[in-house]
Coordinates of C-alpha atoms and ligand atoms in Angstrom, one line a residue:
X8 CA 111.7 83.9 42.8
X9 CA 114.5 81.1 44.0
X10 CA 116.5 81.1 47.0
X11 CA 119.7 79.0 48.1
X12 CA 121.5 78.5 51.3
X13 CA 125.2 78.9 51.2
X14 CA 124.9 77.8 54.9
X15 CA 122.7 77.2 57.6
X16 CA 124.8 77.4 60.9
X17 CA 126.8 80.3 61.7
X18 CA 130.0 78.6 60.9
X19 CA 130.5 74.5 60.0
X20 CA 134.1 74.1 59.6
X21 CA 133.8 70.8 58.6
X22 CA 131.3 71.4 55.5
X23 CA 133.2 74.9 55.2
X24 CA 129.9 76.7 55.0
X25 CA 128.6 79.7 56.8
X26 CA 125.6 81.8 57.0
X27 CA 124.1 83.4 53.4
X28 CA 121.2 83.5 51.5
X29 CA 121.2 84.0 47.6
X30 CA 117.8 85.4 46.2
X31 CA 117.3 85.1 42.4
X32 CA 114.6 86.5 40.1
X33 CA 115.2 87.1 36.2
X34 CA 119.0 87.0 36.3
X35 CA 119.3 89.2 39.5
X36 CA 121.3 88.1 42.3
X37 CA 121.2 89.3 45.6
X38 CA 123.5 87.8 48.7
X39 CA 122.0 88.3 52.1
X40 CA 124.7 88.2 54.7
X41 CA 128.2 86.9 54.1
X42 CA 129.7 84.5 56.6
X43 CA 133.4 83.7 56.7
X44 CA 132.9 81.2 53.8
X45 CA 130.9 83.1 51.6
X46 CA 132.9 83.0 48.5
X47 CA 133.3 79.0 48.7
X48 CA 129.5 78.8 49.4
X49 CA 128.9 81.0 46.1
X50 CA 131.0 78.5 44.1
X51 CA 129.5 75.8 45.7
X52 CA 126.1 76.3 44.0
X53 CA 127.8 77.2 40.6
X54 CA 128.0 81.4 41.0
X55 CA 130.7 83.3 41.9
X56 CA 131.2 86.9 43.3
X57 CA 131.1 88.3 39.8
X58 CA 127.3 87.1 39.5
X59 CA 126.2 89.3 42.6
X60 CA 124.4 92.5 41.8
X61 CA 123.9 93.5 45.4
X62 CA 124.5 92.5 49.1
X63 CA 122.7 93.1 52.3
X64 CA 124.6 93.0 55.5
X65 CA 122.3 92.6 58.8
X66 CA 124.4 93.2 61.0
X67 CA 128.2 93.3 62.4
X68 CA 128.6 89.8 64.0
X69 CA 131.2 88.1 61.8
X70 CA 128.8 85.0 61.3
X71 CA 126.8 87.8 59.2
X72 CA 129.5 89.6 57.4
X73 CA 133.2 88.0 58.2
X74 CA 133.0 87.1 54.4
X75 CA 133.1 90.5 53.1
X76 CA 136.9 91.1 52.9
X77 CA 137.4 88.0 51.0
X78 CA 134.2 89.3 48.5
X79 CA 136.0 92.4 47.9
X80 CA 139.4 91.2 47.8
X81 CA 138.1 89.0 44.9
X82 CA 136.5 91.7 43.0
X83 CA 139.5 94.0 43.7
X84 CA 141.8 91.8 42.5
X85 CA 140.7 88.8 40.5
X86 CA 137.7 89.7 38.5
X87 CA 136.9 92.3 36.3
X88 CA 133.8 93.5 38.2
X89 CA 133.5 97.1 38.4
X90 CA 132.4 98.6 41.8
X91 CA 129.9 100.4 39.8
X92 CA 127.9 97.6 39.6
X93 CA 127.6 96.5 43.0
X94 CA 125.3 97.8 45.8
X95 CA 125.7 97.5 49.4
X96 CA 122.9 97.6 51.6
X97 CA 124.4 97.9 55.2
X98 CA 123.0 99.2 58.4
X99 CA 126.0 101.9 58.7
X100 CA 128.6 103.4 57.3
X101 CA 131.1 102.0 59.8
X102 CA 130.5 98.3 59.5
X103 CA 133.6 96.7 60.5
X104 CA 134.2 94.6 57.5
X105 CA 133.7 97.4 55.4
X106 CA 136.0 100.0 56.9
X107 CA 138.6 97.0 56.8
X108 CA 137.8 96.3 53.2
X109 CA 138.3 100.0 52.4
X110 CA 141.7 100.3 54.4
X111 CA 142.9 97.0 52.5
X112 CA 141.7 97.8 49.1
X113 CA 141.1 101.7 48.5
X114 CA 141.5 101.4 44.7
X115 CA 138.2 99.8 44.6
X116 CA 136.4 102.3 46.2
X117 CA 135.5 105.8 45.1
X118 CA 132.9 108.7 46.4
X119 CA 130.1 107.1 44.5
X120 CA 130.7 103.3 44.1
X121 CA 130.2 100.8 45.0
X122 CA 126.7 102.2 45.7
X123 CA 125.6 102.5 49.5
X124 CA 122.1 102.3 50.4
X125 CA 121.3 103.3 53.7
X126 CA 119.3 100.4 55.3
X127 CA 116.5 101.9 57.7
X128 CA 112.7 101.6 57.7
X129 CA 112.2 104.1 55.2
X130 CA 114.3 102.9 52.4
X131 CA 114.0 100.2 50.1
X132 CA 116.0 98.9 47.1
X133 CA 115.1 97.8 43.8
X134 CA 117.2 95.9 41.7
X135 CA 116.5 97.0 38.3
X136 CA 112.8 96.3 38.8
X137 CA 113.2 92.6 39.6
X138 CA 112.9 92.6 43.4
X139 CA 111.3 95.1 45.6
X140 CA 113.1 95.2 49.2
X141 CA 111.8 96.8 52.4
X142 CA 114.0 97.0 55.4
X143 CA 113.0 96.1 58.9
X144 CA 114.5 97.0 62.4
X145 CA 115.1 93.7 64.7
X146 CA 116.3 93.5 68.4
X147 CA 119.5 91.7 68.7
X148 CA 122.6 92.5 71.0
X149 CA 123.4 95.1 68.5
X150 CA 122.0 96.8 65.5
X151 CA 120.3 94.2 63.3
X152 CA 118.2 94.5 60.3
X153 CA 116.1 92.0 58.6
X154 CA 114.5 92.4 54.7
X155 CA 111.6 91.4 53.0
X156 CA 112.0 90.6 49.4
X157 CA 109.1 91.0 47.0
X158 CA 108.4 90.1 43.4
X159 CA 104.9 90.0 41.5
X160 CA 104.4 86.5 42.6
X161 CA 106.5 85.7 45.3
X162 CA 107.6 87.0 49.1
X163 CA 110.3 85.8 51.6
X164 CA 111.4 87.6 54.8
X165 CA 115.0 87.3 55.9
X166 CA 115.0 87.4 59.8
X167 CA 118.1 86.9 61.2
X168 CA 119.0 87.0 64.8
X169 CA 116.2 88.7 66.5
X170 CA 114.4 88.5 69.6
X171 CA 110.8 87.7 69.9
X172 CA 109.9 91.1 70.7
X173 CA 111.8 93.0 67.9
X174 CA 109.8 90.4 65.3
X175 CA 106.7 91.4 67.1
X176 CA 107.3 95.1 66.5
X177 CA 107.1 94.4 62.6
X178 CA 104.3 92.7 62.8
X179 CA 102.2 95.0 60.4
X180 CA 105.0 94.6 57.4
X181 CA 105.4 90.7 58.0
X182 CA 101.6 89.8 57.8
X183 CA 100.8 87.8 54.7
X184 CA 104.8 87.4 53.9
X185 CA 104.5 83.6 52.5
X186 CA 108.1 82.5 53.0
X187 CA 109.8 83.4 56.2
X188 CA 113.6 82.7 57.0
X189 CA 114.3 82.8 61.0
X190 CA 117.2 82.0 63.2
X191 CA 115.7 79.7 65.8
X192 CA 118.1 79.3 68.8
X193 CA 116.5 75.9 69.5
X194 CA 113.5 74.6 71.8
X195 CA 112.1 75.9 74.8
X196 CA 114.5 74.1 76.7
X197 CA 117.3 76.9 76.0
X198 CA 115.2 80.2 76.5
X199 CA 117.5 81.2 78.9
X200 CA 120.5 81.5 76.7
X201 CA 118.1 82.8 73.6
X202 CA 117.1 85.5 76.0
X203 CA 120.6 86.4 76.8
X204 CA 121.8 86.6 72.9
X205 CA 118.7 88.1 71.9
X206 CA 117.4 85.1 69.6
X207 CA 113.9 83.6 69.4
X208 CA 113.1 79.8 70.1
X209 CA 111.0 77.6 68.2
X210 CA 108.2 78.3 70.0
X211 CA 108.3 82.0 69.1
X212 CA 109.0 81.1 65.6
X213 CA 105.7 79.2 65.5
X214 CA 103.5 81.4 67.2
X215 CA 104.6 84.5 65.0
X216 CA 104.6 82.4 61.5
X217 CA 101.0 81.4 62.8
X218 CA 100.1 85.1 63.3
X219 CA 101.4 86.3 60.3
X220 CA 99.8 83.8 57.9
X221 CA 102.8 82.4 56.6
X222 CA 103.0 79.2 54.4
X223 CA 106.6 78.2 54.9
X224 CA 109.3 78.6 57.7
X225 CA 112.7 77.9 56.8
X226 CA 114.7 77.4 59.9
X227 CA 118.6 78.7 60.0
X228 CA 121.1 79.2 62.4
X229 CA 120.3 76.5 65.1
X230 CA 123.2 76.4 67.2
X231 CA 122.7 72.5 68.0
X232 CA 121.6 70.9 64.3
X233 CA 120.6 67.7 66.1
X234 CA 117.7 69.8 67.8
X235 CA 115.9 69.7 64.6
X236 CA 113.2 67.1 65.7
X237 CA 112.4 69.1 68.6
X238 CA 112.5 72.5 67.0
X239 CA 109.9 70.8 64.1
X240 CA 107.9 69.2 67.0
X241 CA 107.8 72.8 68.8
X242 CA 107.0 74.8 66.0
X243 CA 104.4 72.3 64.7
X244 CA 102.2 73.0 67.7
X245 CA 101.6 76.8 66.8
X246 CA 102.1 76.9 63.3
X247 CA 100.2 74.5 60.5
X248 CA 102.3 75.5 57.3
X249 CA 105.6 73.8 56.6
X250 CA 108.9 73.7 58.6
X251 CA 111.6 73.5 56.4
X252 CA 115.3 72.9 57.4
X253 CA 117.1 73.6 54.2
X254 CA 119.7 71.7 52.6
X255 CA 122.9 73.8 51.9
X256 CA 123.3 74.3 48.1
X257 CA 119.7 73.5 47.4
X258 CA 117.7 75.8 44.8
X259 CA 114.5 76.4 46.1
X260 CA 111.7 77.9 44.0
X261 CA 109.3 79.8 46.3
X262 CA 105.9 81.9 45.9
Ligands
ZN311 ZN1 124.0 88.0 65.3

């Protein structure tokens, strides 16, 4: 399995990047969250929206789903992509950006396509056997889900925007997952705001990854990138594995 970050901050107007994580295995490509620059981000790593088989949306905040209208516009107007070849995994039927896209490009939607997968603790998505995906309900300022993606040889947990409590609740599923992608608000000095927005801070991330027995933590969505040294330091007080601040556009082989 290999992964590539389209962005590591909510939106970076200078780099023109936004949140989005591409996961690839044996020609199958999934996009986890689509921030406002998702289409540009895909082109930036040598892909296009046509290369996606499935899109998972964790929640309704714009930095995680603001790129969906442009993805659908591209498929509907500028490509040969058939709706039947796309699978959506979204938390609920009235996800604002999908509702908008359905209104704007009704001809792209039929009763059965794109296929929609109910994101719940009971469902899982398998991309023609390349992946297994399990969904985890997190805890944020609105309904938010994470996902564990597994192949026979690799596992990655994508855990966007959750309070510590929401992550603790999912410990049984997360134990043993080797690669963890987590939104980390900053270090403990910012705890008050982190609590308000229901994010975790570096201390939480370090303690949880240690408890789960993970090997690598990929930090995304930091509010202030200049905090990275403080975050790495604080995570390192609890977690002995690798702490990685991924570079946008780098393909990372994971096991
Ligand atoms: Zn959010």
